[in-house]
Each structure stands twice: as C-alpha cells, then as structure tokens.
C-alpha cells in the first residue's frame, strides 16, 4: 500500500484548480517578506517570500539583484519554468525603462513569482537567492498559479 501511495503521489499534477473568490490584487511587502492575495472582501491568503540577492531598494538595472518596487500587473505564465511554475510581472514599466536609459543601462526584465529551482533548493532555506524575482515554495506557487489571473495588479512595497 505504501508503494502504491508513493507512486500515485508522483503522478499528482502541479496544476491545481481553484473555485474560491477572485483575487483582485496582490500586495507584496519586501521588508516583511510577505505576499498578500486580496479579494473583494479582504485578504484571501498570505505567503512568506524570498527576494533578490540584493533585497533593499528598487530594481533599476539588469543584474542588480534587486526586486522591483511599484505598481505592475501579472502578465504571463510559464508552466515549463525552471522554477517549478512561474507567473510574470510586467517589470519594467515605462518609467523603469526611461530611468535606465538615462543611465546608459538596461532595466532588465523577466521578473517572476516562482517556486524553487528544480535542483532541489528550498527557497525558504536560502531566503534571498533570486536575481530579483519573488520566490515561494513549490506548493505555494501551485496554489498562487491556480488563484491568480493575468492582468491582476500587484503593488510591491519597500
């Protein structure tokens, strides 16, 4: 019986379903390392998070290791991510691009909320390990991936 249970759990899908209240906004608090999913009637879920390897300050340039701050949208999904599942954030916006350009730099991009890397690092064991993304556990990204839709706003606070 134990072998059968282990086999069946290996067949479980990373794609979950969600039929609860609509997520209307995400709020992320960098200093508190907290992601909040809001619905029309209040908070639906909260998650501890990891950030970029340079967690203080707004992302300005490619390779700076910072996580952006400001208002963005969830704009894409990657079911084949190297980080279990991932949900894209619309960084850089026009202001981010314009600032980087004045400095002769690239603003970077490819900022995602994602799970752990497939190589087995638990993102909560190594708190700020990404290149600017927002990390959660694989179980948490599965839940978030099911709950949110492209176009949902995300506000990222220092």
PDB file of C-alpha atoms in Angstrom:
ATOM      1  CA  UNK A   1       0.000   0.000   0.000  1.00  0.00           C
ATOM      2  CA  UNK A   2       2.799   2.436   0.850  1.00  0.00           C
ATOM      3  CA  UNK A   3       4.427   1.852  -2.547  1.00  0.00           C
ATOM      4  CA  UNK A   4       1.138   2.491  -4.324  1.00  0.00           C
ATOM      5  CA  UNK A   5       0.607   5.741  -2.415  1.00  0.00           C
ATOM      6  CA  UNK A   6       4.122   6.917  -3.282  1.00  0.00           C
ATOM      7  CA  UNK A   7       3.577   6.043  -6.951  1.00  0.00           C
ATOM      8  CA  UNK A   8       0.255   7.884  -7.110  1.00  0.00           C
ATOM      9  CA  UNK A   9       1.657  10.958  -5.370  1.00  0.00           C
ATOM     10  CA  UNK A  10       4.374  11.085  -8.040  1.00  0.00           C
ATOM     11  CA  UNK A  11       1.626  11.314 -10.668  1.00  0.00           C
ATOM     12  CA  UNK A  12      -0.039  14.274  -8.971  1.00  0.00           C
ATOM     13  CA  UNK A  13      -0.257  17.334 -11.160  1.00  0.00           C
ATOM     14  CA  UNK A  14       1.339  20.646 -10.297  1.00  0.00           C
ATOM     15  CA  UNK A  15      -1.738  22.279 -11.821  1.00  0.00           C
ATOM     16  CA  UNK A  16      -4.409  22.794  -9.211  1.00  0.00           C
ATOM     17  CA  UNK A  17      -7.933  24.090  -9.569  1.00  0.00           C
ATOM     18  CA  UNK A  18      -9.398  26.973  -7.598  1.00  0.00           C
ATOM     19  CA  UNK A  19     -13.057  27.897  -7.312  1.00  0.00           C
ATOM     20  CA  UNK A  20     -12.906  30.429  -4.483  1.00  0.00           C
ATOM     21  CA  UNK A  21     -13.296  34.195  -4.558  1.00  0.00           C
ATOM     22  CA  UNK A  22     -11.499  36.106  -7.308  1.00  0.00           C
ATOM     23  CA  UNK A  23      -8.067  37.500  -6.460  1.00  0.00           C
ATOM     24  CA  UNK A  24      -8.407  41.211  -7.214  1.00  0.00           C
ATOM     25  CA  UNK A  25      -4.934  42.398  -6.231  1.00  0.00           C
ATOM     26  CA  UNK A  26      -1.610  41.245  -4.856  1.00  0.00           C
ATOM     27  CA  UNK A  27       0.390  43.245  -2.347  1.00  0.00           C
ATOM     28  CA  UNK A  28       3.986  42.437  -1.637  1.00  0.00           C
ATOM     29  CA  UNK A  29       5.927  43.841   1.311  1.00  0.00           C
ATOM     30  CA  UNK A  30       9.653  43.412   0.766  1.00  0.00           C
ATOM     31  CA  UNK A  31      10.817  44.330   4.284  1.00  0.00           C
ATOM     32  CA  UNK A  32       8.308  41.927   5.843  1.00  0.00           C
ATOM     33  CA  UNK A  33       8.976  39.245   3.176  1.00  0.00           C
ATOM     34  CA  UNK A  34       5.217  38.857   2.719  1.00  0.00           C
ATOM     35  CA  UNK A  35       2.932  38.358  -0.297  1.00  0.00           C
ATOM     36  CA  UNK A  36      -0.780  39.076   0.223  1.00  0.00           C
ATOM     37  CA  UNK A  37      -3.553  37.970  -2.147  1.00  0.00           C
ATOM     38  CA  UNK A  38      -6.623  40.175  -1.789  1.00  0.00           C
ATOM     39  CA  UNK A  39     -10.211  39.524  -2.832  1.00  0.00           C
ATOM     40  CA  UNK A  40     -13.177  41.884  -2.925  1.00  0.00           C
ATOM     41  CA  UNK A  41     -13.898  41.229   0.743  1.00  0.00           C
ATOM     42  CA  UNK A  42     -10.346  41.276   2.117  1.00  0.00           C
ATOM     43  CA  UNK A  43      -7.285  39.086   2.419  1.00  0.00           C
ATOM     44  CA  UNK A  44      -7.590  35.616   0.868  1.00  0.00           C
ATOM     45  CA  UNK A  45      -4.066  34.257   1.522  1.00  0.00           C
ATOM     46  CA  UNK A  46      -0.642  35.356   2.723  1.00  0.00           C
ATOM     47  CA  UNK A  47       2.726  33.771   1.932  1.00  0.00           C
ATOM     48  CA  UNK A  48       6.269  34.235   3.213  1.00  0.00           C
ATOM     49  CA  UNK A  49       8.612  35.097   0.332  1.00  0.00           C
ATOM     50  CA  UNK A  50      12.235  35.283  -0.680  1.00  0.00           C
ATOM     51  CA  UNK A  51      13.618  38.090  -2.853  1.00  0.00           C
ATOM     52  CA  UNK A  52      16.579  39.006  -4.994  1.00  0.00           C
ATOM     53  CA  UNK A  53      20.061  38.641  -3.542  1.00  0.00           C
ATOM     54  CA  UNK A  54      20.173  42.450  -3.024  1.00  0.00           C
ATOM     55  CA  UNK A  55      16.735  42.908  -1.435  1.00  0.00           C
ATOM     56  CA  UNK A  56      16.926  46.593  -0.429  1.00  0.00           C
ATOM     57  CA  UNK A  57      15.927  49.215  -2.981  1.00  0.00           C
ATOM     58  CA  UNK A  58      14.031  49.313  -6.269  1.00  0.00           C
ATOM     59  CA  UNK A  59      15.328  47.306  -9.211  1.00  0.00           C
ATOM     60  CA  UNK A  60      16.982  49.726 -11.629  1.00  0.00           C
ATOM     61  CA  UNK A  61      19.337  47.763 -13.852  1.00  0.00           C
ATOM     62  CA  UNK A  62      19.798  44.318 -15.265  1.00  0.00           C
ATOM     63  CA  UNK A  63      21.883  42.198 -12.911  1.00  0.00           C
ATOM     64  CA  UNK A  64      21.497  44.393  -9.811  1.00  0.00           C
ATOM     65  CA  UNK A  65      19.829  41.544  -7.864  1.00  0.00           C
ATOM     66  CA  UNK A  66      17.010  43.781  -6.661  1.00  0.00           C
ATOM     67  CA  UNK A  67      13.285  43.109  -6.708  1.00  0.00           C
ATOM     68  CA  UNK A  68      11.213  45.936  -8.246  1.00  0.00           C
ATOM     69  CA  UNK A  69       9.031  48.279  -6.213  1.00  0.00           C
ATOM     70  CA  UNK A  70       5.905  49.931  -7.582  1.00  0.00           C
ATOM     71  CA  UNK A  71       2.697  49.020  -9.373  1.00  0.00           C
ATOM     72  CA  UNK A  72       2.745  46.327 -12.039  1.00  0.00           C
ATOM     73  CA  UNK A  73       0.491  43.608 -13.487  1.00  0.00           C
ATOM     74  CA  UNK A  74       0.727  39.853 -13.621  1.00  0.00           C
ATOM     75  CA  UNK A  75       1.265  39.459 -17.346  1.00  0.00           C
ATOM     76  CA  UNK A  76       2.274  35.902 -18.238  1.00  0.00           C
ATOM     77  CA  UNK A  77       2.619  32.331 -17.007  1.00  0.00           C
ATOM     78  CA  UNK A  78       5.315  29.763 -17.545  1.00  0.00           C
ATOM     79  CA  UNK A  79       4.120  26.210 -16.876  1.00  0.00           C
ATOM     80  CA  UNK A  80       7.533  24.878 -18.001  1.00  0.00           C
ATOM     81  CA  UNK A  81       9.598  27.153 -15.775  1.00  0.00           C
ATOM     82  CA  UNK A  82      12.956  26.047 -14.414  1.00  0.00           C
ATOM     83  CA  UNK A  83      11.462  27.159 -11.088  1.00  0.00           C
ATOM     84  CA  UNK A  84       8.534  24.672 -10.936  1.00  0.00           C
ATOM     85  CA  UNK A  85       5.873  27.199 -12.091  1.00  0.00           C
ATOM     86  CA  UNK A  86       6.189  30.933 -12.579  1.00  0.00           C
ATOM     87  CA  UNK A  87       3.979  33.985 -13.034  1.00  0.00           C
ATOM     88  CA  UNK A  88       5.438  37.026 -14.782  1.00  0.00           C
ATOM     89  CA  UNK A  89       5.335  40.579 -13.500  1.00  0.00           C
ATOM     90  CA  UNK A  90       5.187  43.441 -16.018  1.00  0.00           C
ATOM     91  CA  UNK A  91       8.527  44.961 -14.957  1.00  0.00           C
ATOM     92  CA  UNK A  92       9.972  47.084 -16.500  1.00  0.00           C
ATOM     93  CA  UNK A  93       7.319  49.755 -16.969  1.00  0.00           C
ATOM     94  CA  UNK A  94       7.849  52.949 -18.996  1.00  0.00           C
ATOM     95  CA  UNK A  95       9.390  54.823 -16.050  1.00  0.00           C
ATOM     96  CA  UNK A  96      11.800  51.951 -15.326  1.00  0.00           C
ATOM     97  CA  UNK A  97      12.889  51.872 -18.965  1.00  0.00           C
ATOM     98  CA  UNK A  98      13.308  55.658 -19.158  1.00  0.00           C
ATOM     99  CA  UNK A  99      15.428  55.824 -15.990  1.00  0.00           C
ATOM    100  CA  UNK A 100      17.725  53.000 -17.063  1.00  0.00           C
ATOM    101  CA  UNK A 101      18.132  54.643 -20.465  1.00  0.00           C
ATOM    102  CA  UNK A 102      19.255  57.939 -18.856  1.00  0.00           C
ATOM    103  CA  UNK A 103      21.953  55.939 -17.086  1.00  0.00           C
ATOM    104  CA  UNK A 104      23.024  54.090 -20.227  1.00  0.00           C
ATOM    105  CA  UNK A 105      21.853  50.798 -18.719  1.00  0.00           C
ATOM    106  CA  UNK A 106      19.311  48.069 -19.404  1.00  0.00           C
ATOM    107  CA  UNK A 107      16.478  47.885 -16.845  1.00  0.00           C
ATOM    108  CA  UNK A 108      16.479  44.093 -17.022  1.00  0.00           C
ATOM    109  CA  UNK A 109      13.292  42.074 -17.063  1.00  0.00           C
ATOM    110  CA  UNK A 110      11.948  38.580 -16.584  1.00  0.00           C
ATOM    111  CA  UNK A 111      10.745  39.212 -13.051  1.00  0.00           C
ATOM    112  CA  UNK A 112       8.534  36.378 -11.821  1.00  0.00           C
ATOM    113  CA  UNK A 113       6.829  34.936  -8.775  1.00  0.00           C
ATOM    114  CA  UNK A 114       8.102  31.359  -8.780  1.00  0.00           C
ATOM    115  CA  UNK A 115       8.754  28.216  -6.819  1.00  0.00           C
ATOM    116  CA  UNK A 116      12.073  26.630  -6.088  1.00  0.00           C
ATOM    117  CA  UNK A 117      14.572  25.616  -8.719  1.00  0.00           C
ATOM    118  CA  UNK A 118      14.415  22.045  -9.906  1.00  0.00           C
ATOM    119  CA  UNK A 119      17.850  21.378  -8.446  1.00  0.00           C
ATOM    120  CA  UNK A 120      16.254  20.982  -5.016  1.00  0.00           C
ATOM    121  CA  UNK A 121      16.972  24.225  -3.129  1.00  0.00           C
ATOM    122  CA  UNK A 122      14.141  25.100  -0.782  1.00  0.00           C
ATOM    123  CA  UNK A 123      13.604  28.830  -1.443  1.00  0.00           C
ATOM    124  CA  UNK A 124      12.752  29.354   2.209  1.00  0.00           C
ATOM    125  CA  UNK A 125      16.077  27.862   3.352  1.00  0.00           C
ATOM    126  CA  UNK A 126      18.070  30.370   1.301  1.00  0.00           C
ATOM    127  CA  UNK A 127      15.923  33.445   1.801  1.00  0.00           C
ATOM    128  CA  UNK A 128      17.120  35.981  -0.793  1.00  0.00           C
ATOM    129  CA  UNK A 129      18.638  33.910  -3.572  1.00  0.00           C
ATOM    130  CA  UNK A 130      16.943  35.067  -6.787  1.00  0.00           C
ATOM    131  CA  UNK A 131      18.218  37.559  -9.352  1.00  0.00           C
ATOM    132  CA  UNK A 132      15.277  39.861  -8.498  1.00  0.00           C
ATOM    133  CA  UNK A 133      12.282  37.537  -8.572  1.00  0.00           C
ATOM    134  CA  UNK A 134       9.901  36.633  -5.743  1.00  0.00           C
ATOM    135  CA  UNK A 135      10.266  33.070  -4.510  1.00  0.00           C
ATOM    136  CA  UNK A 136       7.810  30.867  -2.645  1.00  0.00           C
ATOM    137  CA  UNK A 137       7.728  27.109  -2.095  1.00  0.00           C
ATOM    138  CA  UNK A 138       6.589  24.792  -4.867  1.00  0.00           C
ATOM    139  CA  UNK A 139       3.338  24.034  -3.021  1.00  0.00           C
ATOM    140  CA  UNK A 140       2.663  27.752  -2.626  1.00  0.00           C
ATOM    141  CA  UNK A 141       3.312  28.618  -6.293  1.00  0.00           C
ATOM    142  CA  UNK A 142       0.910  25.837  -7.292  1.00  0.00           C
ATOM    143  CA  UNK A 143      -1.785  27.471  -5.178  1.00  0.00           C
ATOM    144  CA  UNK A 144      -0.989  31.007  -6.346  1.00  0.00           C
ATOM    145  CA  UNK A 145      -0.826  29.885 -10.007  1.00  0.00           C
ATOM    146  CA  UNK A 146      -4.359  28.470  -9.696  1.00  0.00           C
ATOM    147  CA  UNK A 147      -5.743  31.521  -7.892  1.00  0.00           C
ATOM    148  CA  UNK A 148      -4.476  34.489  -9.918  1.00  0.00           C
ATOM    149  CA  UNK A 149      -5.150  35.573 -13.495  1.00  0.00           C
ATOM    150  CA  UNK A 150      -3.110  37.539 -15.999  1.00  0.00           C
ATOM    151  CA  UNK A 151      -3.961  41.229 -15.676  1.00  0.00           C
ATOM    152  CA  UNK A 152      -4.213  41.135 -11.883  1.00  0.00           C
ATOM    153  CA  UNK A 153      -2.451  44.174 -10.356  1.00  0.00           C
ATOM    154  CA  UNK A 154       0.475  43.714  -7.986  1.00  0.00           C
ATOM    155  CA  UNK A 155       1.770  46.512  -5.761  1.00  0.00           C
ATOM    156  CA  UNK A 156       5.294  45.958  -4.464  1.00  0.00           C
ATOM    157  CA  UNK A 157       6.256  48.000  -1.403  1.00  0.00           C
ATOM    158  CA  UNK A 158       9.684  48.548   0.139  1.00  0.00           C
TER     159      UNK A 158
END
